[in-house]
Coordinates of C-alpha atoms in Angstrom, one line a residue:
Chain A
M1 CA 2.3 61.3 181.7
I2 CA 4.2 64.1 181.6
I3 CA 7.3 62.4 182.5
K4 CA 6.4 60.1 179.8
H5 CA 6.5 62.8 177.4
L6 CA 9.4 64.1 178.3
S7 CA 11.5 60.8 177.9
L8 CA 10.2 60.6 174.4
V9 CA 11.3 63.6 173.3
A10 CA 14.8 62.6 175.0
A11 CA 15.0 59.7 173.1
L12 CA 13.9 61.7 170.1
S13 CA 16.5 64.4 170.9
I14 CA 19.3 61.7 171.5
G15 CA 18.3 59.6 167.9
T16 CA 18.9 63.0 166.1
I17 CA 22.0 63.8 167.8
I18 CA 23.3 59.8 167.0
H19 CA 21.9 60.2 164.1
A20 CA 23.8 63.7 163.0
D21 CA 26.8 62.5 164.3
E22 CA 26.6 59.4 162.2
A23 CA 26.2 61.9 159.1
A24 CA 29.0 64.4 159.8
L25 CA 31.4 61.2 160.7
Q26 CA 30.4 59.6 157.1
K27 CA 31.2 63.0 155.7
Q28 CA 34.3 63.2 157.2
I29 CA 35.1 59.6 155.9
E30 CA 34.1 60.7 152.8
M31 CA 36.3 63.7 152.6
L32 CA 39.4 61.4 154.3
M33 CA 39.2 58.8 151.9
K34 CA 39.0 61.8 149.1
R35 CA 42.0 63.1 150.5
I36 CA 43.8 60.0 150.7
E37 CA 43.0 59.6 147.1
Q38 CA 44.5 62.9 146.6
L39 CA 47.5 62.0 148.8
E40 CA 48.0 58.5 146.5
K41 CA 47.4 60.5 143.0
S42 CA 49.9 63.0 144.7
H43 CA 52.7 60.4 145.7
G44 CA 52.2 58.8 141.8
T45 CA 53.1 62.2 140.4
I46 CA 56.0 62.6 143.1
V47 CA 57.1 59.4 141.7
Q48 CA 56.8 60.2 138.6
T49 CA 58.1 63.7 138.6
Q50 CA 61.3 61.6 140.7
T51 CA 61.6 59.4 137.9
T52 CA 61.9 62.2 135.6
L53 CA 64.2 64.1 137.1
Q54 CA 66.6 60.9 137.9
E55 CA 66.1 60.7 133.9
M56 CA 66.8 64.5 133.6
Q57 CA 70.0 63.8 135.9
S58 CA 71.1 61.0 133.8
T59 CA 70.7 62.8 130.5
L60 CA 72.8 65.7 131.9
K61 CA 75.4 63.6 132.8
E62 CA 76.0 62.2 129.7
E63 CA 75.5 65.3 127.7
Q64 CA 78.0 67.2 130.7
S65 CA 80.4 64.5 130.3
A66 CA 80.0 64.9 126.3
Q67 CA 80.8 68.5 126.6
S68 CA 84.0 67.4 129.0
D69 CA 85.0 65.3 125.9
L70 CA 84.5 67.9 123.4
L71 CA 85.9 70.6 125.6
S72 CA 89.1 68.1 126.1
K73 CA 89.4 67.9 122.2
V74 CA 88.8 71.6 121.8
N75 CA 91.5 72.6 124.2
A76 CA 93.8 69.4 122.4
Q77 CA 93.3 71.5 119.3
S78 CA 93.9 74.8 120.9
A79 CA 96.6 74.4 123.1
N80 CA 99.7 76.8 122.0
D81 CA 97.2 78.3 119.3
N82 CA 97.3 81.6 120.5
I83 CA 97.2 83.6 117.2
K84 CA 93.7 85.7 116.4
W85 CA 93.4 86.9 112.9
D86 CA 91.6 89.8 111.6
I87 CA 90.8 90.6 107.6
D88 CA 91.7 93.6 105.7
L89 CA 90.4 93.1 101.9
R90 CA 91.0 96.5 99.7
S91 CA 90.0 96.3 95.6
A92 CA 90.7 99.4 94.2
F93 CA 90.3 101.1 90.5
H94 CA 93.1 103.8 89.8
S95 CA 93.0 106.0 86.8
I96 CA 96.2 107.8 86.6
D97 CA 97.8 110.5 84.7
Y98 CA 101.6 111.9 84.3
H99 CA 102.2 115.0 82.3
Y100 CA 105.9 116.0 82.0
A101 CA 107.4 119.6 81.9
D102 CA 107.8 121.4 78.4
D103 CA 111.6 121.9 79.5
A104 CA 111.5 118.3 81.7
K105 CA 115.2 117.4 82.6
D106 CA 116.7 113.9 83.5
R107 CA 118.5 113.6 86.7
T108 CA 121.6 114.8 85.6
G109 CA 120.0 118.2 83.9
A110 CA 120.4 117.6 80.9
A111 CA 117.4 118.1 78.5
D112 CA 114.6 115.3 78.7
T113 CA 113.9 115.3 75.1
V114 CA 112.0 112.0 74.9
H115 CA 109.7 112.8 77.6
A116 CA 109.2 116.5 77.4
G117 CA 105.9 117.8 76.9
K118 CA 104.4 114.4 76.5
K119 CA 101.2 113.1 79.1
Y120 CA 101.2 109.4 80.3
S121 CA 98.0 107.9 81.3
N122 CA 96.4 104.4 82.4
D123 CA 92.8 104.8 82.9
S124 CA 92.5 101.3 84.4
L125 CA 94.4 99.9 87.2
F126 CA 93.2 97.8 89.4
T127 CA 95.0 96.7 92.6
N128 CA 94.3 94.2 95.5
R129 CA 95.4 95.0 99.0
L130 CA 95.2 92.1 101.8
W131 CA 95.9 92.3 105.3
L132 CA 95.9 89.6 107.6
G133 CA 96.5 91.3 110.8
M134 CA 97.9 88.8 113.8
G135 CA 97.4 89.3 117.5
S136 CA 98.7 87.4 120.5
K137 CA 98.1 88.3 124.0
V138 CA 99.8 86.5 127.1
N139 CA 98.2 89.2 129.6
D140 CA 97.8 92.9 129.5
D141 CA 101.2 94.0 129.6
L142 CA 102.9 91.5 127.5
F143 CA 101.5 91.0 123.8
F144 CA 102.3 90.7 120.1
S145 CA 100.8 92.7 117.0
G146 CA 101.5 91.2 113.2
Q147 CA 100.4 91.6 110.0
V148 CA 101.1 90.1 106.6
A149 CA 100.4 91.8 103.7
A150 CA 100.1 91.3 99.7
N151 CA 99.5 94.4 97.3
Y152 CA 99.5 93.7 93.5
Y153 CA 97.7 95.0 90.4
W154 CA 95.3 93.0 88.6
G155 CA 97.4 90.9 85.8
A156 CA 100.5 91.8 87.1
D157 CA 103.4 90.1 84.7
N158 CA 106.4 89.9 87.0
A159 CA 108.1 88.1 85.1
T160 CA 108.8 90.9 82.9
H161 CA 108.4 93.9 85.2
Q162 CA 110.3 94.3 88.2
N163 CA 109.6 96.3 91.2
M164 CA 112.7 97.2 93.1
S165 CA 110.6 98.6 96.1
Q166 CA 109.0 95.5 97.0
D167 CA 112.5 94.1 97.9
M168 CA 113.1 96.9 100.0
G169 CA 112.4 96.6 103.6
W170 CA 111.0 100.1 103.8
E171 CA 108.4 99.7 101.6
S172 CA 107.8 96.1 100.6
S173 CA 104.1 95.9 101.2
S174 CA 103.0 99.1 100.0
S175 CA 103.4 99.6 96.4
P176 CA 101.4 96.8 94.0
H177 CA 103.6 94.2 92.8
D178 CA 102.9 91.0 92.9
A179 CA 100.2 88.4 94.9
D180 CA 103.4 87.2 97.7
L181 CA 102.4 87.7 100.9
R182 CA 105.3 90.0 103.0
L183 CA 105.6 90.8 106.5
R184 CA 104.7 94.3 107.3
Q185 CA 104.4 94.4 110.9
A186 CA 105.3 91.8 113.4
Y187 CA 106.2 93.3 117.2
F188 CA 105.9 92.7 121.0
V189 CA 105.0 95.1 123.7
Y190 CA 106.0 94.8 127.2
K191 CA 104.3 97.3 129.2
F192 CA 105.8 97.6 132.8
G193 CA 106.4 100.3 135.6
N194 CA 102.2 100.3 135.7
D195 CA 102.4 102.0 139.2
W196 CA 105.4 104.4 138.4
D197 CA 105.0 107.7 137.7
V198 CA 106.1 107.1 134.3
P199 CA 105.0 104.1 133.1
M200 CA 107.1 102.6 130.4
T201 CA 106.8 100.2 127.3
F202 CA 109.1 98.3 125.4
S203 CA 109.1 96.8 121.6
A204 CA 111.2 95.4 119.0
G205 CA 110.3 93.5 116.2
R206 CA 109.6 94.9 112.4
R207 CA 107.0 98.2 113.7
A208 CA 104.4 99.8 111.5
A209 CA 105.7 103.9 110.7
V210 CA 102.7 103.6 108.1
D211 CA 99.3 105.2 107.9
G212 CA 100.6 107.7 111.0
F213 CA 98.5 110.6 112.7
L214 CA 96.7 112.2 109.9
A215 CA 97.3 110.1 106.8
N216 CA 94.6 107.9 108.7
L217 CA 91.8 110.4 108.1
R218 CA 92.4 110.3 103.9
E219 CA 92.6 106.2 104.0
G220 CA 89.5 106.2 106.0
T221 CA 91.0 104.6 109.2
Q222 CA 89.8 105.9 112.5
K223 CA 92.8 105.0 114.3
P224 CA 96.3 106.7 113.1
G225 CA 99.7 105.0 113.9
S226 CA 101.9 107.1 116.3
P227 CA 104.1 108.7 113.8
L228 CA 103.7 111.9 112.1
A229 CA 102.5 111.3 108.3
H230 CA 103.6 114.3 107.4
I231 CA 107.5 113.2 107.3
T232 CA 107.4 109.7 108.1
N233 CA 105.7 106.5 106.3
V234 CA 107.7 103.7 106.1
E235 CA 108.0 100.3 106.9
V236 CA 110.5 100.1 109.6
D237 CA 112.3 97.1 111.6
G238 CA 113.7 98.8 115.1
A239 CA 113.2 98.5 118.6
M240 CA 111.3 101.5 120.4
V241 CA 110.8 102.5 124.3
Q242 CA 107.7 104.1 125.4
F243 CA 107.6 107.1 128.1
N244 CA 104.0 107.7 129.3
L245 CA 103.6 110.9 130.7
D246 CA 100.0 111.2 131.1
K247 CA 100.7 111.5 135.4
V248 CA 103.3 113.9 135.3
F249 CA 102.6 115.9 132.1
L250 CA 99.6 116.7 130.2
P251 CA 96.6 114.8 129.1
G252 CA 97.4 111.7 126.7
S253 CA 101.0 112.5 126.3
Y254 CA 104.1 110.0 125.8
L255 CA 107.2 109.9 124.0
K256 CA 108.5 107.2 122.1
V257 CA 112.3 106.7 121.4
V258 CA 112.4 104.3 118.2
Y259 CA 116.2 103.4 116.6
G260 CA 116.1 100.7 113.9
R261 CA 117.6 99.9 110.8
S262 CA 116.8 100.7 107.2
Y263 CA 119.3 99.5 105.3
D264 CA 122.3 96.9 105.6
S265 CA 124.5 96.4 101.9
I266 CA 126.4 93.2 103.5
N267 CA 126.7 90.1 101.7
E268 CA 124.0 87.7 102.6
N269 CA 125.2 84.7 100.9
A270 CA 124.8 81.8 103.4
M271 CA 126.9 79.6 100.9
S272 CA 129.8 81.7 101.4
T273 CA 132.9 81.4 103.9
T274 CA 131.6 84.9 105.5
P275 CA 128.1 85.3 105.4
Y276 CA 126.7 88.3 106.7
V277 CA 130.3 90.1 106.9
D278 CA 131.7 92.9 104.9
T279 CA 135.1 91.2 103.8
T280 CA 136.0 93.8 101.3
G281 CA 135.2 96.6 103.1
S282 CA 133.7 97.8 99.8
L283 CA 129.9 98.2 100.8
D284 CA 128.2 100.7 101.6
K285 CA 127.3 102.1 105.2
K286 CA 124.3 100.7 106.8
V287 CA 121.7 103.5 107.2
D288 CA 120.2 103.6 110.5
F289 CA 117.4 105.9 112.1
L290 CA 116.2 107.3 115.2
V291 CA 112.3 108.8 115.6
L292 CA 111.2 110.1 118.3
P293 CA 107.4 110.8 118.2
M294 CA 106.1 112.8 120.9
S295 CA 101.9 113.1 122.2
I296 CA 101.8 116.3 123.6
Y297 CA 98.4 116.3 124.4
D298 CA 95.4 114.0 123.7
N299 CA 92.1 114.9 125.3
G300 CA 90.1 112.8 122.6
A301 CA 89.0 115.6 121.1
S302 CA 92.0 117.9 120.5
K303 CA 95.4 116.3 119.8
L304 CA 98.9 117.8 119.4
M305 CA 101.9 115.4 118.2
A306 CA 105.4 116.3 117.3
E307 CA 108.0 114.2 115.8
Y308 CA 112.1 114.8 115.5
A309 CA 113.8 112.0 113.0
M310 CA 117.2 111.5 111.8
I311 CA 118.4 109.1 109.3
I312 CA 122.1 108.5 109.5
N313 CA 124.1 107.4 105.9
A314 CA 121.3 108.9 104.1
K315 CA 121.7 108.2 100.3
G316 CA 122.6 110.7 98.6
D317 CA 125.5 111.2 95.5
T318 CA 129.1 112.0 95.2
V319 CA 130.5 115.2 94.6
A320 CA 131.5 114.3 91.2
G321 CA 127.8 112.7 90.6
T322 CA 128.6 109.1 89.7
M323 CA 127.3 107.1 92.4
P324 CA 123.9 107.8 93.0
G325 CA 122.5 105.9 96.1
V326 CA 125.7 105.7 98.0
A327 CA 125.6 106.9 102.0
A328 CA 126.2 110.6 101.8
G329 CA 125.2 112.1 104.9
T330 CA 122.3 113.0 107.7
A331 CA 118.7 113.9 107.1
H332 CA 117.0 115.8 109.8
Y333 CA 112.9 115.8 110.1
G334 CA 110.7 117.6 112.4
A335 CA 107.1 118.3 112.4
L336 CA 104.2 119.6 114.5
S337 CA 100.6 118.2 113.8
Y338 CA 97.2 119.1 115.4
Q339 CA 93.9 117.8 114.8
L340 CA 90.4 118.7 116.1
D341 CA 87.5 116.4 116.5
G342 CA 84.3 117.6 116.7
L343 CA 83.9 121.7 116.1
N344 CA 80.6 122.3 118.2
E345 CA 79.2 119.8 120.6
D346 CA 75.4 121.3 120.2
I347 CA 75.6 121.2 116.1
D348 CA 75.6 117.6 114.9
F349 CA 76.9 118.4 111.4
L350 CA 80.0 120.5 113.3
N351 CA 80.2 118.1 115.6
D352 CA 81.0 115.3 113.1
S353 CA 83.8 117.3 111.5
T354 CA 87.4 117.4 111.8
V355 CA 89.8 120.0 111.1
F356 CA 93.6 119.5 111.2
A357 CA 96.8 121.4 110.3
S358 CA 100.5 120.0 110.3
V359 CA 103.8 122.3 109.6
A360 CA 107.0 120.2 108.7
M361 CA 110.8 120.7 107.9
T362 CA 113.5 118.5 106.6
S363 CA 117.0 119.2 106.5
T364 CA 120.5 117.5 105.0
D365 CA 123.6 117.6 106.4
P366 CA 126.1 115.7 103.8
D367 CA 129.3 114.5 104.4
S368 CA 132.4 115.8 102.8
G369 CA 133.1 114.7 99.4
Y370 CA 129.3 113.9 98.9
Q371 CA 126.2 115.7 97.9
M372 CA 122.5 115.3 99.2
L373 CA 119.7 117.4 96.9
G374 CA 122.5 118.3 94.4
S375 CA 124.4 120.1 96.7
T376 CA 127.5 120.0 99.3
D377 CA 125.6 122.4 101.6
S378 CA 123.2 121.4 104.2
K379 CA 119.6 122.4 102.2
N380 CA 115.7 122.8 104.1
G381 CA 112.8 122.1 103.1
Y382 CA 109.3 123.2 104.4
S383 CA 105.9 121.9 104.2
F384 CA 102.5 123.0 105.4
W385 CA 99.4 120.7 105.1
A386 CA 96.1 121.4 105.9
G387 CA 92.5 119.7 106.0
V388 CA 88.8 119.6 106.9
L389 CA 86.5 116.3 106.9
F390 CA 82.7 116.9 107.6
P391 CA 79.4 114.9 107.3
D392 CA 78.7 113.5 103.7
M393 CA 74.9 114.1 104.8
I394 CA 73.8 111.2 102.2
S395 CA 75.1 107.9 103.3
N396 CA 74.6 106.9 106.9
G397 CA 78.0 108.3 108.4
G398 CA 80.1 108.9 105.5
R399 CA 82.9 112.0 105.3
F400 CA 83.9 114.0 102.3
G401 CA 87.3 115.3 103.3
L402 CA 89.4 118.1 101.4
E403 CA 93.2 118.4 101.9
Y404 CA 95.9 120.5 100.7
N405 CA 100.1 120.3 101.2
Y406 CA 102.6 122.6 100.1
G407 CA 106.4 121.7 100.1
S408 CA 109.3 124.0 99.4
K409 CA 111.9 123.4 96.8
Y410 CA 114.5 121.3 99.0
W411 CA 111.2 119.5 101.3
T412 CA 112.4 115.9 100.8
P413 CA 110.4 113.3 104.0
M414 CA 110.7 109.9 104.3
T415 CA 107.1 109.0 103.7
W416 CA 108.0 106.4 101.0
A417 CA 104.8 103.9 101.7
E418 CA 103.0 106.7 101.2
D419 CA 99.3 104.8 100.1
S420 CA 99.1 106.9 96.8
V421 CA 100.4 104.9 93.6
I422 CA 101.4 108.3 91.6
G423 CA 104.1 108.5 94.8
S424 CA 103.6 110.4 97.7
K425 CA 101.3 113.4 97.5
L426 CA 103.3 114.5 100.9
A427 CA 106.3 114.9 99.4
T428 CA 105.3 117.3 96.7
R429 CA 107.7 120.2 96.1
G430 CA 104.8 122.4 94.6
N431 CA 101.4 122.0 95.5
A432 CA 98.7 118.8 96.2
Y433 CA 94.9 119.2 96.7
E434 CA 92.8 116.0 97.2
G435 CA 89.2 115.7 97.7
Y436 CA 87.9 112.6 99.1
W437 CA 85.0 110.6 100.0
N438 CA 84.8 107.9 102.6
F439 CA 81.6 106.0 103.3
P440 CA 79.9 102.9 104.8
I441 CA 78.2 100.5 102.8
V442 CA 77.9 97.6 105.7
G443 CA 79.0 99.5 109.0
K444 CA 82.7 99.4 109.4
N445 CA 82.8 96.1 107.7
L446 CA 82.3 97.3 104.2
T447 CA 83.5 100.6 103.4
A448 CA 84.1 102.7 100.0
Q449 CA 86.2 105.4 98.6
L450 CA 86.2 107.9 96.1
R451 CA 89.3 110.0 96.0
Y452 CA 90.6 112.7 93.7
T453 CA 94.8 113.8 93.9
Y454 CA 96.3 116.4 92.1
I455 CA 100.3 117.2 92.2
D456 CA 101.4 120.5 90.4
H457 CA 104.8 120.1 91.0
N458 CA 107.2 123.3 91.2
Y459 CA 110.4 121.5 91.3
R460 CA 111.5 117.6 90.5
S461 CA 109.4 115.1 91.5
S462 CA 111.6 113.0 93.5
I463 CA 111.5 111.6 97.1
S464 CA 115.4 110.7 97.1
F465 CA 118.4 112.9 98.4
M466 CA 120.0 111.6 95.0
D467 CA 118.5 114.4 92.6
D468 CA 118.7 117.7 92.4
P469 CA 115.1 119.5 92.8
S470 CA 116.3 122.3 90.4
F471 CA 115.8 119.6 87.6
K472 CA 112.3 119.5 87.3
N473 CA 110.8 116.4 85.2
L474 CA 107.1 116.3 85.9
D475 CA 104.5 119.7 86.0
H476 CA 101.6 117.7 87.2
S477 CA 100.3 114.2 87.9
Q478 CA 96.9 113.1 89.1
E479 CA 95.1 109.8 90.2
L480 CA 91.3 109.2 90.5
R481 CA 90.8 106.3 93.1
A482 CA 87.8 104.1 94.0
F483 CA 87.8 101.1 96.3
V484 CA 85.5 99.1 98.5
R485 CA 87.4 97.8 101.8
Y486 CA 86.3 94.9 103.7
Q487 CA 87.4 94.4 107.3
Y488 CA 86.5 92.1 110.3
Chain B
M1 CA 87.8 110.2 81.9
T2 CA 86.7 107.1 79.6
S3 CA 83.4 105.7 79.7
F4 CA 84.8 102.9 81.6
T5 CA 86.0 105.1 84.0
K6 CA 82.8 106.7 84.3
T7 CA 81.1 103.1 84.5
A8 CA 83.3 102.4 87.6
M9 CA 82.4 105.7 89.4
V10 CA 78.9 105.2 88.6
A11 CA 79.0 101.9 90.2
L12 CA 80.6 103.2 93.1
L13 CA 78.4 106.2 93.7
S14 CA 75.3 103.7 93.4
L15 CA 77.0 101.4 96.4
S16 CA 76.5 104.8 98.6
V17 CA 72.8 104.2 98.3
L18 CA 72.9 100.7 99.9
S19 CA 74.8 102.4 102.9
S20 CA 72.4 101.3 105.5
S21 CA 73.6 100.5 108.5
A22 CA 75.0 103.3 110.6
F23 CA 78.5 103.5 111.4
A24 CA 79.2 102.9 115.2
D25 CA 82.7 102.7 116.2
A26 CA 84.7 101.8 119.0
E27 CA 87.5 104.1 118.5
K28 CA 84.9 107.1 118.2
G29 CA 83.4 106.1 121.8
K30 CA 87.0 105.4 123.0
K31 CA 88.0 109.3 121.9
L32 CA 84.4 110.2 124.0
Y33 CA 85.3 108.7 127.3
Q34 CA 88.7 110.2 126.8
K35 CA 87.0 113.5 126.4
N36 CA 84.2 113.4 128.8
L37 CA 85.1 110.8 131.4
K38 CA 88.7 110.2 131.9
E39 CA 89.7 112.9 134.4
T40 CA 85.8 112.2 136.2
C41 CA 86.4 108.7 136.6
G42 CA 89.9 108.6 137.4
F43 CA 91.1 105.8 135.1
S44 CA 91.9 105.1 131.2
G45 CA 89.3 103.8 129.2
G46 CA 90.5 100.4 128.5
V47 CA 90.0 99.5 132.5
F48 CA 86.6 101.6 132.6
A49 CA 85.8 98.9 129.9
A50 CA 87.2 96.1 131.2
K51 CA 84.6 96.4 134.3
F52 CA 82.4 94.4 133.3
K53 CA 82.4 91.2 130.7
Q54 CA 80.9 91.8 127.0
A55 CA 77.4 89.7 128.0
D56 CA 76.7 92.3 130.5
W57 CA 77.4 95.1 128.4
D58 CA 75.5 93.8 125.7
K59 CA 72.1 92.9 128.2
A60 CA 72.4 96.6 129.6
Y61 CA 72.5 97.9 126.0
K62 CA 69.6 96.1 125.0
A63 CA 67.6 96.8 127.9
G64 CA 68.1 100.3 127.4
T65 CA 69.8 100.6 130.8
L66 CA 73.7 101.0 129.5
D67 CA 73.4 104.6 131.4
K68 CA 72.7 103.1 134.3
K69 CA 75.5 100.0 133.8
M70 CA 77.7 102.6 133.1
T71 CA 77.1 104.3 136.2
E72 CA 77.9 101.3 137.9
A73 CA 81.4 101.1 136.6
C74 CA 81.9 104.9 137.1
P75 CA 79.8 106.2 139.4
S76 CA 81.4 109.7 139.4
G77 CA 80.2 109.6 136.0
K78 CA 76.6 109.8 136.5
A79 CA 75.6 113.1 135.5
Y80 CA 77.4 112.4 132.1
F81 CA 75.4 109.1 131.6
E82 CA 72.0 110.6 132.6
S83 CA 72.5 113.7 130.0
D84 CA 71.5 114.1 126.6
K85 CA 75.2 114.5 125.1
F86 CA 75.3 110.6 126.3
K87 CA 72.1 109.6 125.1
K88 CA 73.0 110.9 121.3
T89 CA 76.6 109.2 121.5
E90 CA 75.7 105.8 123.4
E91 CA 75.7 103.8 120.7
H92 CA 79.4 104.3 119.8
M93 CA 80.2 104.1 124.0
Y94 CA 78.5 100.8 123.6
N95 CA 80.6 99.6 120.7
F96 CA 84.0 100.7 122.7
V97 CA 83.2 99.0 125.9
H98 CA 81.9 95.9 123.8
D99 CA 85.2 95.9 122.0
F100 CA 87.3 96.0 124.7
A101 CA 85.1 94.3 127.5
K102 CA 86.7 92.1 130.5
D103 CA 86.5 89.3 127.8
S104 CA 87.1 90.5 124.7
G105 CA 90.2 89.2 124.3
N106 CA 90.8 92.1 122.1
I107 CA 94.5 93.0 121.9
P108 CA 95.5 96.5 121.9
S109 CA 98.6 97.9 119.4
C110 CA 100.9 100.4 120.3

């Protein structure tokens, strides 16, 4: 009986176990089926993804092919197109006055009864000045820089009025005349000996001697040219060698040696038998110049520069005074200019302020039989120039500027291309006062200026060696200028 | 002064009111480098700016990490890049390095 019971229990147990195994097995089978379904789905997704990727790959290949074709077109279009352009357009308004002295004299010393004591004005002279800048770079050591310019006044009647200075190479783009484009700058620069103690640079072409050191401040231009604007502001053609003395002298120091020609009177008639040659021996001498601008020290805040210059065969007159404009001797120039940017780093107002001062001298050395500045003797002229610029506290980055310069009787710098419609204020033999306000409208791309210049003449207003400074013509002159300038 | 001149002046003065954007200047940034970093870094501003491409400088400036990027270009200038003096003039420095970056294509004048 007991055995019977045990057998029954065992049978029941085995049945239960078998039943339990079947259920687990069934469950596992179901799970496996689900897993298979999932795998099938995943496989489907993988296949789908694979198809999508293949399509994308195909699309990318097409796009790459299209871009390659486009790149070839661009390459073909830009091949040998190695000039980059920039633009500087300025529209200006000028109101100008000239007041003749009551005892005004003409250049011969005779009383100028026509103009004496009279005032001549132009209340609204409008001008446009366009500079198209060019740049071309082979590598860091060989590049080109150039600029074509048009400078004219609105409604110019060029058929009736001539502006001789436009045909003169040394200021052809600097005084307003017609809307023709003229070459203002074009020179290449080749740097060599970069690992030498004194690396050098060679350059030739039409080199800018305009907007030089310190003159850039009144123009609202951050970067000045290297010549000292106190004695040099001309458009010149020449060759230059620069010695970078930074490693062996003071920080930022360099010396430039520039030699060029500012006048040549040869007959350029290409139709003649002997063009570009003086067959008569009667033409005036060539005018050459030597300019040595030097940066003595420049640490980004303090900048001290010096310059010596010489003009050979400068224009004067014969002793008899019958040939004004003839080669008459040599002129010498010298200047020392200093600029301090940021007067105190801890005070924003002073940190954004600038002060500068400059002293200069000119000297004549007439040849035998000729006179310069109305004299056969050497005559020295002296000048002082100082200014301060400070934040306007009105606009976002604008600055006010105040300048003063003085020139003695025989002071005659070569600043024919200075950007002043009433003539070079730095050539004043007397006192010149100037106030201006440069401010941004749209960052550095659209700026404006309001400027007033007053020149009080003690001697003749003239910037050439042909005239005797004793024969005073103007008493004073003034200009009010406003402009809007686009640069990009 | 004629009424015309007065009108022109008023028009120009009113333009100053429109002055909206800051006058950030690459030249000023170059001078700042020359004054504060040239000696420390031991190379010119042109070499410093050309350490990275424009996109690299842009990315760092926008992310507010220009000081770190510049420290990468000139490790010995770290103290300056972390100073308040740098923060005040960061925009000028950015304009400078951007304008003279490795791939700027900027052509110097001389």
